[in-house]
Short mmCIF file of C-alpha atoms in Angstrom, two decimals:
data_model
loop_
_atom_site.label_atom_id
_atom_site.label_comp_id
_atom_site.label_asym_id
_atom_site.label_seq_id
_atom_site.Cartn_x
_atom_site.Cartn_y
_atom_site.Cartn_z
CA MET A 28 -11.69 -0.55 6.97
CA ARG A 29 -11.72 1.27 10.20
CA ALA A 30 -13.60 -0.57 13.15
CA ALA A 31 -16.05 1.92 13.27
CA ALA A 32 -16.52 2.21 9.45
CA PRO A 33 -20.08 1.39 8.17
CA ARG A 34 -20.25 -2.23 6.44
CA GLU A 35 -21.24 -1.25 2.90
CA ALA A 36 -21.31 -3.34 -0.33
CA VAL A 37 -19.75 -0.44 -2.11
CA ILE A 38 -17.20 1.41 0.06
CA THR A 39 -17.95 5.05 0.41
CA ALA A 40 -15.88 5.88 3.61
CA PRO A 41 -12.10 5.84 3.09
CA PRO A 42 -10.33 2.83 4.27
CA LEU A 43 -7.60 3.24 6.91
CA ILE A 44 -5.12 1.70 4.50
CA CYS A 45 -5.01 0.53 0.85
CA VAL A 46 -2.13 -1.64 -0.29
CA GLU A 47 -1.29 -2.25 -4.04
CA ILE A 48 1.00 -5.21 -4.87
CA LEU A 49 2.76 -5.16 -8.18
CA SER A 50 2.47 -8.29 -10.42
CA PRO A 51 3.60 -8.91 -13.82
CA ASP A 52 0.29 -7.80 -15.10
CA ASN A 53 0.06 -4.70 -12.78
CA ARG A 54 2.74 -2.20 -13.89
CA ILE A 55 3.75 0.69 -11.90
CA TYR A 56 1.82 3.20 -14.04
CA ARG A 57 -1.43 1.37 -13.58
CA ALA A 58 -0.72 1.04 -9.62
CA LYS A 59 0.07 4.77 -9.30
CA LEU A 60 -3.49 5.64 -11.02
CA ALA A 61 -5.12 3.43 -8.27
CA LEU A 62 -3.01 5.04 -5.39
CA VAL A 63 -4.21 8.49 -6.88
CA ASP A 64 -7.71 7.35 -6.68
CA TYR A 65 -7.24 6.12 -3.13
CA LEU A 66 -5.80 9.56 -2.20
CA ALA A 67 -8.50 11.28 -3.77
CA MET A 68 -11.05 9.15 -1.64
CA GLY A 69 -9.46 10.40 1.46
CA VAL A 70 -7.07 7.34 2.20
CA VAL A 71 -4.18 8.60 4.17
CA HIS A 72 -1.98 5.50 4.25
CA ASN A 73 -1.25 4.03 0.97
CA TRP A 74 1.48 1.39 0.44
CA LEU A 75 2.98 0.05 -2.82
CA ILE A 76 4.84 -3.23 -2.60
CA ASP A 77 7.11 -4.44 -5.46
CA PRO A 78 7.93 -8.19 -4.88
CA ILE A 79 10.15 -8.21 -7.90
CA ARG A 80 12.60 -5.34 -6.64
CA ARG A 81 11.82 -6.48 -2.99
CA ALA A 82 10.91 -2.94 -2.38
CA ALA A 83 8.03 -1.04 -0.57
CA PHE A 84 6.90 2.54 -0.85
CA ARG A 85 4.54 4.81 0.82
CA PHE A 86 2.34 6.91 -1.44
CA ASP A 87 1.16 10.39 -0.80
CA ALA A 88 -0.05 13.50 -2.63
CA THR A 89 3.84 14.18 -3.72
CA GLY A 90 4.26 10.63 -5.19
CA PRO A 91 5.96 7.47 -3.90
CA HIS A 92 8.50 7.42 -1.19
CA GLU A 93 10.67 4.35 -0.70
CA ALA A 94 10.19 2.85 2.64
CA ASP A 95 11.89 0.30 4.73
CA PRO A 96 10.00 -3.19 3.79
CA THR A 97 10.90 -4.68 7.34
CA ALA A 98 8.96 -1.63 9.18
CA LEU A 99 5.92 -0.58 7.39
CA ARG A 100 3.83 0.82 10.09
CA ILE A 101 0.64 3.00 10.54
CA PRO A 102 1.21 5.35 13.44
CA ASP A 103 -0.75 5.08 16.55
CA SER A 104 -2.13 1.73 15.40
CA PRO A 105 -0.99 -1.78 15.98
CA ILE A 106 -0.70 -2.28 12.17
CA HIS A 107 2.64 -2.99 10.92
CA LEU A 108 4.09 -5.03 8.14
CA ASP A 109 7.54 -6.90 7.92
CA LEU A 110 7.97 -8.24 4.43
CA THR A 111 11.23 -10.19 5.27
CA ASP A 112 9.68 -13.60 5.24
CA ALA A 113 7.21 -12.75 2.13
CA PHE A 114 10.25 -11.63 0.14
CA ALA A 115 12.42 -14.73 1.31
CA ALA A 116 9.72 -17.22 0.13
CA LEU A 117 10.06 -15.64 -3.42
CA ASP A 118 13.69 -16.79 -3.52
#
């Protein structure tokens, strides 16, 4: 959530970012449905992480776009993610 967002039991203000992580039970089709919902809610930054393929994607209205898993960033913010250590721990 954004720092200035209201604290709500049920979120109505779009978060700054949503991250979906694929698991054996969470297939790409289901993850895409969730990401489409996030877009409809007004979330601008949507990431999809696939630990099996060691891949990361940014998701927008045109669909998923492969991203550098070592350099996921939100512009004009300190938020960044380098998945190198996380992916290495899976090996």
